[in-house]
Amino acid sequence: SVPSLASPDDFLQCLREKIPSELVYTQSSSSFAGVLVSSIRSPRFFTNTTVRPLCVVTPTDASHVQAAVLCGRTQGVRLRVRSGGHDYEGLSYRSARPEVFGVVDLANLRAVSVNQSETTAWVDSGATIGELYYTIAKDNSQLAFPAGLCPTIGVGGHFSGGAIGMMMRKYGLAVDNVLDAKLVNANGDLLDRAGMGEDLFWAIRGGGGGSFGIVLSWKVQLVQVPPTVTMFNIAKTIDQGAADIVTRWQDVGPSLPNDLTIRVIVQGQQALFQALYLGTCSSLVATMGDQFPELTMTSADCQSMTWLQSVAFISFWNRDTPVEALLSRTTSLSTYTKNKSDYVQSAISKGVWKDIFSWFTMNGAGLIILEPHGGFIGSVPTDATPYPHRSMLYNVQYIVFWQGDGGAAANTWLGNFYDFMGQYVSKNPRQAYVNYRDLDIGQNVVVDDVTTFDGGKVWGEQYFASNFQRLASVKAAVDPTNYFRNEQSIPPLAQGR
Ligand code: FDA
């Protein structure tokens, strides 16, 4: 329900007094829908019945963000923050329940500033990871950063959830490489790492977006890559032994040398093995012959290029796409999707893999992506950051696509397949990745205008396992009135728990 003290008109008036009016788009503005939709990825959350914000504020300065928080606090209107808008449940710009709220859209705050001698960078939350990668590597092909694959993802939400990608076996998650951050808290204060303290700095590095404040920028440690890296894409059909090879991959993928990441996309009756190797073709062929001969990889499979080109190649599936395409923020609203996730702790048997492949004869538009852990990511202690899935073999992401009214069939298939997989994946709790947000695993319960710890535990322990309670303690310390909240924000731990 609408918070009883909310004063939307006074909130908008307050914004107008403190923020240049051209940066505040209210529902009556002719540009409102265009600004709102600008980074929406899924047409599921841009319909006539979607609960939309009162306004979208597009700050060009930290002081505008602070002013928006202060106006929201005084007038009882919550804020949701959007960086790249890629949240799988749209929580950065829509509410699943009736609610009066404003959106702070950080797309204008997107500077990336690289310090070559320190090999660090400050990156604003509104930058995309494509912009980050391009700016780091355009003048220095041996500098890089480990984060996700899709170049239009926003840094703000992505880092808030940890950020897994093709170099995590070598360098860990994005948040394993964050050195400092600037955040506006629920009192409107602008704090750096020293100002926020180590507990809050711990929580924002993977505890999920939208809970602790608005992170404006991040200082990151850049990493070294060779001038030339090598990639391959090798597809194996079920008739070519895909079930055997995926079964074997479960042991090999997480234990290969850290320089080599092989992820797997299973769709239809085929498994596609996609690799990034931080080294040369000849050394990759030797490693593959030694450790994973079942894939029958040869030098003809090698695609050698710079690391930045490899980022573009894996994003656009085309070697001819120029690296400048990584700077495009254009997204399309044509396809509906629903995503879920799991972690696998012990390898699934070959017989079960045959059953898994048979699920893909029922739905041509479903797929799973397997992202191997092990290596550096597996060597980091479980409580070093909120991301608790360090000792898992690999992450499974389920994706189903549909157009028009195909949603019911697609979602039924996905739900049934996810139920089937329950026997073979991590248990007690069944783990899930917060950046692959899924409201089906649980939503906050609000009692006396505060989200409850016990309600949050249902989904929170799946995302954060034993780190959930510490996140809830940090929340109680930094935002005890629960100002920053959504359907899956961290609830404040009641005193005495
Ligand atoms: P968005 O702006 O929607 O924010 C997501 C959440 O974080 C919301 O709750 C929001 O309120 C909050 N938030 C946003 N900015 C914040 C800020 N500055 N301070 C505090 N909270 C903030 N993940 C991955 O790890 N590896 C991958 O390879 C991919 N690949 C991928 C591809 C595609 C096509 C999609 C749609 C998604 C992914 N993801 C992913 C998942 C991605 O990491 C996840 O959706 C991120 O939260 C997106 O961050 P955005 O800033 O774009 O989202």
Coordinates of C-alpha atoms and ligand atoms in Angstrom, one line a residue:
S1 CA 0.0 0.0 0.0
V2 CA 1.0 3.6 -0.4
P3 CA 3.0 4.9 2.6
S4 CA 0.6 6.9 4.7
L5 CA 2.8 9.9 4.9
A6 CA 3.7 10.1 1.3
S7 CA 3.3 13.6 -0.2
P8 CA 3.9 13.2 -3.9
D9 CA 3.2 16.9 -4.7
D10 CA 5.5 18.2 -2.0
F11 CA 8.1 15.7 -3.2
L12 CA 8.0 17.0 -6.7
Q13 CA 8.0 20.6 -5.5
C14 CA 11.1 19.8 -3.3
L15 CA 12.9 18.3 -6.4
R16 CA 12.0 21.3 -8.5
E17 CA 13.6 23.6 -5.9
K18 CA 16.8 21.6 -5.5
I19 CA 17.5 20.1 -8.9
P20 CA 17.5 21.8 -12.4
S21 CA 14.0 21.3 -13.8
E22 CA 15.3 19.9 -17.1
L23 CA 16.6 16.9 -15.1
V24 CA 13.3 16.0 -13.5
Y25 CA 10.7 14.2 -15.7
T26 CA 7.3 13.9 -14.2
Q27 CA 4.5 11.7 -15.6
S28 CA 2.9 14.7 -17.2
S29 CA 6.1 15.5 -19.2
S30 CA 6.0 14.6 -22.9
S31 CA 9.5 13.0 -22.5
F32 CA 8.6 10.9 -19.5
A33 CA 7.8 7.6 -21.3
G34 CA 10.9 8.0 -23.5
V35 CA 13.2 8.6 -20.6
L36 CA 11.6 5.8 -18.6
V37 CA 11.9 3.3 -21.4
S38 CA 15.4 4.3 -22.4
S39 CA 17.2 1.4 -20.7
I40 CA 14.3 -1.0 -20.2
R41 CA 15.3 -4.4 -21.6
S42 CA 12.1 -6.4 -21.1
P43 CA 8.6 -5.5 -22.5
R44 CA 7.2 -7.4 -19.5
F45 CA 7.8 -4.3 -17.4
F46 CA 6.6 -1.6 -19.8
T47 CA 2.9 -2.2 -20.0
N48 CA -0.3 -0.3 -19.3
T49 CA -0.5 -2.0 -15.9
T50 CA 3.1 -1.7 -14.8
V51 CA 3.5 0.3 -11.6
R52 CA 5.5 3.3 -12.8
P53 CA 7.4 6.0 -11.0
L54 CA 6.0 9.4 -10.2
C55 CA 9.1 10.9 -11.9
V56 CA 12.5 10.1 -13.3
V57 CA 15.4 12.2 -12.0
T58 CA 18.5 12.2 -14.2
P59 CA 21.3 13.8 -12.0
T60 CA 24.3 15.3 -13.6
D61 CA 26.0 15.9 -10.2
A62 CA 26.3 14.1 -6.9
S63 CA 24.5 16.9 -5.2
H64 CA 21.3 16.2 -7.2
V65 CA 21.4 12.6 -5.9
Q66 CA 21.7 13.9 -2.3
A67 CA 18.9 16.3 -2.9
A68 CA 16.6 13.6 -4.3
V69 CA 17.2 11.4 -1.2
L70 CA 16.6 14.3 1.2
C71 CA 13.3 15.2 -0.6
G72 CA 12.3 11.6 -0.6
R73 CA 13.0 11.2 3.1
T74 CA 11.2 14.3 4.1
Q75 CA 8.1 13.7 1.9
G76 CA 7.8 10.0 2.5
V77 CA 8.5 9.0 -1.1
R78 CA 10.9 6.1 -1.8
L79 CA 13.5 6.1 -4.5
R80 CA 14.6 3.3 -6.8
V81 CA 17.9 3.8 -8.5
R82 CA 18.7 2.7 -12.0
S83 CA 22.1 2.5 -13.6
G84 CA 21.9 0.3 -16.7
G85 CA 18.3 -1.0 -16.3
H86 CA 19.2 -4.6 -16.8
D87 CA 17.6 -6.0 -13.7
Y88 CA 15.8 -9.2 -14.8
E89 CA 12.7 -8.2 -12.7
G90 CA 12.9 -4.5 -13.6
L91 CA 13.2 -3.5 -9.9
S92 CA 15.2 -0.4 -10.8
Y93 CA 12.2 1.3 -12.5
R94 CA 9.0 -0.5 -11.7
S95 CA 7.3 -1.8 -8.6
A96 CA 5.7 -5.3 -8.4
R97 CA 3.2 -3.9 -5.9
P98 CA 1.3 -0.6 -5.8
E99 CA 3.7 2.0 -4.5
V100 CA 4.5 5.7 -4.9
F101 CA 8.2 6.1 -5.8
G102 CA 10.6 8.1 -7.8
V103 CA 13.5 6.8 -10.0
V104 CA 17.0 8.2 -9.9
D105 CA 18.5 7.3 -13.3
L106 CA 22.3 7.6 -13.2
A107 CA 22.8 7.4 -17.0
N108 CA 24.3 10.9 -17.1
L109 CA 26.8 10.1 -14.4
R110 CA 29.0 7.8 -16.5
A111 CA 32.6 9.0 -16.4
V112 CA 35.5 6.5 -16.6
S113 CA 38.8 7.9 -15.5
V114 CA 41.9 5.6 -15.8
N115 CA 45.1 6.1 -13.9
Q116 CA 47.6 4.3 -16.1
S117 CA 50.5 4.5 -13.6
E118 CA 48.5 3.2 -10.7
T119 CA 46.6 0.8 -13.0
T120 CA 43.3 1.8 -11.3
A121 CA 40.2 3.5 -12.6
W122 CA 37.3 5.4 -11.1
V123 CA 34.1 4.4 -12.9
D124 CA 30.7 6.0 -12.3
S125 CA 27.7 3.7 -11.8
G126 CA 25.9 5.1 -14.9
A127 CA 28.6 3.9 -17.2
T128 CA 28.0 0.6 -19.0
I129 CA 30.5 -2.2 -18.8
G130 CA 31.1 -1.7 -22.5
E131 CA 32.1 1.9 -21.9
L132 CA 34.4 0.7 -19.0
Y133 CA 36.1 -2.0 -21.1
Y134 CA 36.6 0.3 -24.1
T135 CA 38.0 3.2 -22.0
I136 CA 40.4 0.9 -20.1
A137 CA 41.7 -1.0 -23.1
K138 CA 41.5 1.4 -26.1
D139 CA 45.0 2.8 -25.6
N140 CA 46.5 -0.1 -23.7
S141 CA 45.7 -3.6 -25.0
Q142 CA 47.3 -5.1 -21.9
L143 CA 44.9 -3.6 -19.3
A144 CA 41.5 -5.0 -18.7
F145 CA 38.8 -5.6 -16.0
P146 CA 37.0 -8.8 -15.0
A147 CA 33.2 -8.3 -15.1
G148 CA 30.2 -9.5 -17.2
L149 CA 29.6 -10.1 -20.9
C150 CA 26.7 -7.9 -22.1
P151 CA 28.2 -4.5 -22.9
T152 CA 25.0 -2.5 -22.1
I153 CA 24.9 -3.7 -18.4
G154 CA 25.2 -0.8 -16.0
V155 CA 28.1 -0.7 -13.7
G156 CA 25.9 0.3 -10.7
G157 CA 23.6 -2.7 -10.5
H158 CA 26.2 -5.1 -11.9
F159 CA 28.9 -4.4 -9.3
S160 CA 26.2 -4.3 -6.6
G161 CA 25.5 -8.0 -7.2
G162 CA 29.1 -9.2 -7.6
A163 CA 29.6 -9.5 -11.4
I164 CA 30.7 -12.8 -12.9
G165 CA 32.4 -13.1 -16.3
M166 CA 35.0 -14.7 -18.5
M167 CA 38.0 -13.7 -16.4
M168 CA 36.7 -14.6 -12.9
R169 CA 38.7 -17.8 -12.8
K170 CA 41.9 -15.6 -13.1
Y171 CA 40.9 -12.4 -11.3
G172 CA 37.6 -13.1 -9.5
L173 CA 34.4 -11.1 -9.5
A174 CA 34.3 -7.4 -10.3
V175 CA 33.8 -6.7 -6.6
D176 CA 37.0 -8.7 -5.7
N177 CA 38.8 -5.8 -7.5
V178 CA 36.9 -2.8 -6.0
L179 CA 39.2 -0.6 -3.9
D180 CA 36.9 2.3 -2.9
A181 CA 33.5 3.6 -3.6
K182 CA 31.3 6.7 -3.2
L183 CA 27.8 6.3 -2.0
V184 CA 24.9 8.5 -1.0
N185 CA 23.3 7.0 2.1
A186 CA 19.7 7.2 3.4
N187 CA 20.5 10.5 5.2
G188 CA 21.7 12.1 1.9
D189 CA 25.4 12.0 3.0
L190 CA 28.1 11.4 0.4
L191 CA 30.6 8.9 1.8
D192 CA 33.7 7.2 0.5
R193 CA 35.2 4.0 1.9
A194 CA 36.7 5.6 4.9
G195 CA 33.5 7.5 5.6
M196 CA 31.1 4.6 5.2
G197 CA 33.3 2.1 7.2
E198 CA 34.3 -1.5 6.3
D199 CA 30.9 -3.1 7.1
L200 CA 29.0 -1.0 4.6
F201 CA 31.9 -1.2 2.1
W202 CA 31.7 -5.0 2.5
A203 CA 27.9 -5.0 1.9
I204 CA 27.8 -3.0 -1.3
R205 CA 30.3 -5.3 -2.9
G206 CA 27.8 -8.0 -3.8
G207 CA 24.9 -7.6 -1.4
G208 CA 22.6 -6.6 -4.3
G209 CA 21.5 -3.2 -5.5
G210 CA 18.9 -1.0 -4.0
S211 CA 19.4 -1.8 -0.3
F212 CA 22.2 0.3 1.2
G213 CA 22.1 3.6 -0.7
I214 CA 23.0 4.9 -4.1
V215 CA 26.5 4.1 -5.2
L216 CA 27.8 6.8 -7.4
S217 CA 31.2 5.5 -8.4
W218 CA 33.7 2.8 -7.8
K219 CA 37.5 2.7 -7.7
V220 CA 38.7 -0.5 -9.3
Q221 CA 42.0 -2.3 -9.7
L222 CA 42.7 -3.0 -13.3
V223 CA 44.2 -6.3 -14.4
Q224 CA 46.9 -7.4 -16.8
V225 CA 46.1 -9.4 -20.0
P226 CA 48.5 -10.4 -22.8
P227 CA 48.5 -8.3 -26.0
T228 CA 46.8 -11.2 -27.8
V229 CA 44.2 -13.6 -26.3
T230 CA 42.7 -16.6 -27.9
M231 CA 39.1 -17.6 -28.2
F232 CA 37.1 -20.6 -29.5
N233 CA 33.5 -21.6 -30.1
I234 CA 33.1 -25.3 -30.5
A235 CA 29.6 -26.8 -30.9
K236 CA 28.9 -30.5 -30.3
T237 CA 25.5 -32.0 -31.0
I238 CA 24.0 -34.8 -28.9
D239 CA 25.0 -37.2 -31.7
Q240 CA 28.6 -35.9 -31.5
G241 CA 28.7 -36.8 -27.8
A242 CA 27.5 -33.5 -26.2
A243 CA 26.2 -35.3 -23.1
D244 CA 29.5 -37.0 -22.5
I245 CA 31.5 -33.9 -23.1
V246 CA 29.4 -31.7 -20.8
T247 CA 29.6 -34.4 -18.1
R248 CA 33.4 -34.3 -18.4
W249 CA 33.4 -30.5 -18.6
Q250 CA 31.9 -30.3 -15.1
D251 CA 35.2 -31.7 -13.7
V252 CA 37.6 -30.0 -16.1
G253 CA 36.0 -26.5 -16.4
P254 CA 36.5 -25.5 -12.8
S255 CA 40.0 -27.1 -12.5
L256 CA 41.7 -25.8 -15.7
P257 CA 44.6 -23.3 -15.4
N258 CA 43.2 -20.0 -14.3
D259 CA 44.0 -18.4 -17.7
L260 CA 41.4 -20.5 -19.4
T261 CA 37.7 -20.2 -19.0
I262 CA 35.3 -22.4 -21.0
R263 CA 31.6 -21.7 -20.5
V264 CA 28.9 -23.8 -22.1
I265 CA 25.6 -22.9 -23.7
V266 CA 23.1 -25.7 -24.0
Q267 CA 20.2 -25.1 -26.4
G268 CA 18.3 -27.5 -28.6
Q269 CA 20.3 -30.7 -29.0
Q270 CA 23.6 -28.9 -28.9
A271 CA 26.2 -27.7 -26.4
L272 CA 28.4 -24.7 -27.4
F273 CA 31.7 -24.5 -25.7
Q274 CA 33.0 -20.9 -25.6
A275 CA 36.5 -20.2 -24.4
L276 CA 38.7 -17.2 -23.5
Y277 CA 42.3 -18.0 -23.0
L278 CA 44.8 -15.4 -21.8
G279 CA 47.6 -16.8 -24.0
T280 CA 48.6 -18.0 -27.5
C281 CA 46.9 -20.5 -29.8
S282 CA 49.8 -23.0 -29.5
S283 CA 49.8 -23.1 -25.8
L284 CA 45.9 -23.3 -25.7
V285 CA 46.0 -26.3 -28.1
A286 CA 48.6 -28.0 -25.9
T287 CA 46.6 -27.4 -22.7
M288 CA 43.4 -28.6 -24.3
G289 CA 45.1 -31.8 -25.6
D290 CA 46.4 -32.5 -22.2
Q291 CA 43.3 -31.6 -20.1
F292 CA 40.2 -31.8 -22.2
P293 CA 41.0 -34.0 -25.3
E294 CA 37.2 -34.9 -25.5
L295 CA 36.5 -31.5 -27.1
T296 CA 38.9 -32.3 -29.9
M297 CA 40.0 -28.7 -30.2
T298 CA 42.7 -27.9 -32.8
S299 CA 44.6 -24.8 -33.9
A300 CA 41.9 -24.4 -36.6
D301 CA 39.5 -23.4 -33.8
C302 CA 41.7 -20.6 -32.5
Q303 CA 40.6 -17.0 -32.9
S304 CA 43.4 -14.7 -31.9
M305 CA 42.7 -11.0 -31.1
T306 CA 43.1 -8.3 -28.4
W307 CA 41.2 -8.7 -25.2
L308 CA 39.0 -5.7 -26.1
Q309 CA 38.2 -7.4 -29.4
S310 CA 37.4 -10.6 -27.5
V311 CA 34.8 -8.7 -25.5
A312 CA 33.2 -7.4 -28.7
F313 CA 33.4 -10.9 -30.3
I314 CA 31.6 -12.6 -27.4
S315 CA 29.0 -9.9 -27.3
F316 CA 28.1 -9.6 -31.0
W317 CA 29.2 -13.0 -32.3
N318 CA 30.9 -11.4 -35.1
R319 CA 34.6 -10.7 -35.5
D320 CA 34.0 -7.8 -37.9
T321 CA 32.0 -5.7 -35.4
P322 CA 34.2 -2.8 -34.5
V323 CA 35.1 -2.4 -30.8
E324 CA 33.4 1.0 -30.8
A325 CA 30.1 -0.9 -30.9
L326 CA 30.8 -1.6 -27.2
L327 CA 29.9 2.1 -26.6
S328 CA 26.3 1.8 -27.9
R329 CA 23.7 2.0 -25.2
T330 CA 20.8 1.1 -27.5
T331 CA 18.7 -1.8 -26.3
S332 CA 15.7 -3.4 -27.9
L333 CA 12.3 -4.2 -26.4
S334 CA 11.3 -6.8 -28.9
T335 CA 11.8 -10.0 -26.9
Y336 CA 10.3 -11.2 -23.6
T337 CA 12.6 -13.2 -21.3
K338 CA 12.5 -14.9 -17.9
N339 CA 15.6 -16.0 -16.1
K340 CA 16.4 -18.2 -13.1
S341 CA 19.7 -19.5 -11.7
D342 CA 21.3 -22.4 -9.8
Y343 CA 24.7 -23.5 -8.6
V344 CA 26.0 -27.0 -9.0
Q345 CA 28.1 -28.4 -6.2
S346 CA 28.8 -31.9 -7.3
A347 CA 28.9 -33.1 -10.9
I348 CA 25.7 -34.3 -12.5
S349 CA 25.9 -37.8 -14.0
K350 CA 25.9 -38.5 -17.7
G351 CA 22.5 -40.2 -17.5
V352 CA 21.0 -37.1 -16.0
W353 CA 22.6 -34.9 -18.7
K354 CA 20.8 -37.1 -21.3
D355 CA 17.6 -36.3 -19.5
I356 CA 18.5 -32.6 -19.4
F357 CA 19.0 -32.6 -23.2
S358 CA 15.6 -34.2 -23.6
W359 CA 14.0 -31.1 -21.9
F360 CA 15.3 -29.0 -24.9
T361 CA 13.3 -31.0 -27.4
M362 CA 10.2 -29.6 -25.7
N363 CA 11.1 -25.9 -26.0
G364 CA 13.4 -24.6 -28.8
A365 CA 13.6 -21.1 -27.1
G366 CA 14.9 -22.2 -23.8
L367 CA 18.6 -22.4 -23.0
I368 CA 21.0 -22.7 -20.1
I369 CA 24.4 -21.2 -19.7
L370 CA 27.0 -22.9 -17.4
E371 CA 29.7 -20.5 -16.0
P372 CA 32.6 -22.4 -14.4
H373 CA 34.0 -21.3 -11.0
G374 CA 37.2 -22.7 -9.4
G375 CA 40.5 -21.0 -9.9
F376 CA 40.9 -17.6 -8.2
I377 CA 37.1 -17.2 -7.6
G378 CA 37.1 -20.4 -5.6
S379 CA 40.1 -19.4 -3.5
V380 CA 38.4 -16.4 -1.9
P381 CA 36.8 -17.1 1.5
T382 CA 33.0 -17.3 1.5
D383 CA 32.6 -14.4 3.8
A384 CA 35.2 -12.1 2.1
T385 CA 32.3 -10.5 0.1
P386 CA 28.5 -11.1 0.2
Y387 CA 28.9 -13.5 -2.8
P388 CA 28.8 -16.9 -1.1
H389 CA 29.0 -19.3 -4.0
R390 CA 32.8 -19.5 -4.1
S391 CA 33.1 -23.3 -3.7
M392 CA 30.6 -24.2 -6.3
L393 CA 31.6 -26.0 -9.5
Y394 CA 29.6 -23.7 -11.7
N395 CA 26.6 -21.4 -12.1
V396 CA 23.6 -22.4 -14.2
Q397 CA 21.5 -19.6 -15.8
Y398 CA 18.2 -20.6 -17.3
I399 CA 16.8 -18.3 -20.0
V400 CA 13.5 -18.6 -21.8
F401 CA 12.5 -16.2 -24.7
W402 CA 9.1 -15.6 -26.2
Q403 CA 7.3 -13.1 -28.4
G404 CA 3.8 -11.8 -28.0
D405 CA 1.6 -14.1 -26.0
G406 CA 3.9 -17.1 -25.8
G407 CA 4.7 -16.4 -22.2
A408 CA 2.5 -18.9 -20.4
A409 CA 3.9 -21.9 -22.3
A410 CA 7.5 -20.6 -21.9
N411 CA 7.1 -20.0 -18.2
T412 CA 5.5 -23.4 -17.6
W413 CA 8.3 -25.1 -19.3
L414 CA 10.9 -23.1 -17.3
G415 CA 9.1 -23.8 -14.0
N416 CA 8.9 -27.5 -14.7
F417 CA 12.5 -27.8 -15.8
Y418 CA 13.7 -25.8 -12.7
D419 CA 11.7 -28.2 -10.5
F420 CA 13.3 -31.2 -12.2
M421 CA 16.8 -29.7 -11.7
G422 CA 16.2 -29.2 -8.0
Q423 CA 17.5 -32.8 -7.3
Y424 CA 20.9 -32.2 -8.9
V425 CA 21.9 -28.7 -7.7
S426 CA 23.0 -27.1 -4.5
K427 CA 20.5 -27.6 -1.6
N428 CA 19.7 -26.3 1.9
P429 CA 19.5 -23.6 0.7
R430 CA 19.2 -24.0 -3.1
Q431 CA 21.5 -21.2 -4.2
A432 CA 20.8 -18.5 -6.7
Y433 CA 22.8 -15.5 -8.1
V434 CA 21.4 -12.1 -7.0
N435 CA 22.3 -10.5 -10.3
Y436 CA 20.1 -13.1 -12.1
R437 CA 17.2 -11.7 -10.1
D438 CA 14.2 -13.9 -9.8
L439 CA 11.1 -12.9 -7.8
D440 CA 9.7 -16.4 -7.9
I441 CA 12.2 -17.5 -5.1
G442 CA 10.6 -15.1 -2.6
Q443 CA 9.7 -11.5 -1.9
N444 CA 9.8 -9.3 1.1
V445 CA 7.1 -9.3 3.7
V446 CA 6.3 -5.9 5.0
V447 CA 5.0 -5.6 8.6
D448 CA 4.5 -2.1 10.2
D449 CA 6.1 -0.5 7.2
V450 CA 9.4 -2.5 7.6
T451 CA 10.5 -5.6 5.6
T452 CA 10.9 -8.5 8.0
F453 CA 14.1 -10.5 8.5
D454 CA 12.2 -13.8 8.4
G455 CA 10.5 -12.9 5.2
G456 CA 13.7 -11.9 3.6
K457 CA 15.5 -15.1 4.7
V458 CA 13.4 -17.1 2.2
W459 CA 15.1 -15.5 -0.8
G460 CA 18.0 -13.9 1.0
E461 CA 19.7 -17.2 2.0
Q462 CA 19.5 -18.4 -1.5
Y463 CA 21.4 -15.4 -2.8
F464 CA 23.7 -14.9 0.2
A465 CA 23.7 -18.1 2.3
S466 CA 25.4 -17.4 5.6
N467 CA 26.2 -13.9 4.6
F468 CA 22.6 -12.9 4.7
Q469 CA 22.5 -12.2 8.4
R470 CA 25.5 -9.9 8.3
L471 CA 23.9 -8.0 5.4
A472 CA 20.8 -7.5 7.5
S473 CA 22.9 -6.2 10.4
V474 CA 24.6 -3.7 8.1
K475 CA 21.2 -2.7 6.8
A476 CA 19.9 -2.1 10.4
A477 CA 22.9 0.0 11.1
V478 CA 22.9 2.2 8.0
D479 CA 19.2 2.4 7.0
P480 CA 17.1 1.4 10.1
T481 CA 13.9 3.0 8.8
N482 CA 14.2 0.9 5.6
Y483 CA 14.0 3.8 3.3
F484 CA 15.8 2.0 0.4
R485 CA 13.6 -1.0 -0.2
N486 CA 12.1 -3.1 -3.0
E487 CA 10.7 -6.6 -3.3
Q488 CA 14.1 -8.2 -2.7
S489 CA 16.0 -5.5 -0.7
I490 CA 17.9 -6.6 2.4
P491 CA 15.7 -6.2 5.5
P492 CA 17.0 -4.6 8.7
L493 CA 17.9 -7.2 11.3
A494 CA 15.8 -6.4 14.4
Q495 CA 17.8 -5.7 17.5
G496 CA 18.5 -8.7 19.7
R497 CA 18.6 -11.2 16.8
Ligands
FDA1 P1 19.6 -1.9 -13.0 O1 19.8 -0.4 -13.2 O2 18.3 -2.4 -13.4 O3 19.9 -2.2 -11.4 C1 19.8 -3.5 -10.9 C2 19.5 -3.4 -9.4 O4 20.6 -2.6 -8.7 C3 18.2 -2.6 -9.0 O5 17.7 -3.1 -7.8 C4 18.7 -1.2 -8.8 O6 17.8 -0.4 -8.0 C5 20.1 -1.4 -8.2 N1 21.0 -0.4 -8.5 C6 21.3 0.1 -9.8 N2 22.2 1.0 -9.7 C7 22.6 1.2 -8.4 C8 23.5 2.0 -7.7 N3 24.2 2.9 -8.4 N4 23.6 1.9 -6.4 C9 22.8 1.0 -5.7 N5 21.9 0.2 -6.3 C10 21.8 0.3 -7.6 N6 25.5 -10.6 -14.7 C11 26.8 -11.0 -14.6 O7 27.3 -11.1 -13.4 N7 27.5 -11.5 -15.6 C12 27.0 -11.4 -16.9 O8 27.7 -11.8 -17.9 C13 25.7 -10.9 -17.1 N8 25.1 -10.8 -18.3 C14 23.8 -10.2 -18.5 C15 23.3 -10.1 -19.8 C16 22.1 -9.5 -20.0 C17 21.5 -9.3 -21.4 C18 21.3 -9.0 -18.8 C19 20.0 -8.4 -19.0 C20 21.9 -9.2 -17.6 C21 23.1 -9.8 -17.4 N9 23.7 -9.9 -16.1 C22 24.9 -10.4 -16.0 C23 22.9 -9.5 -14.9 C24 23.3 -8.1 -14.5 O9 24.6 -8.2 -13.8 C25 22.3 -7.5 -13.5 O10 21.0 -7.5 -14.1 C26 22.7 -6.2 -13.0 O11 22.1 -5.9 -11.7 C27 22.4 -5.1 -13.9 O12 22.9 -3.9 -13.5 P2 22.2 -2.5 -14.2 O13 22.8 -1.4 -13.5 O14 22.2 -2.6 -15.6 O15 20.7 -2.7 -13.7

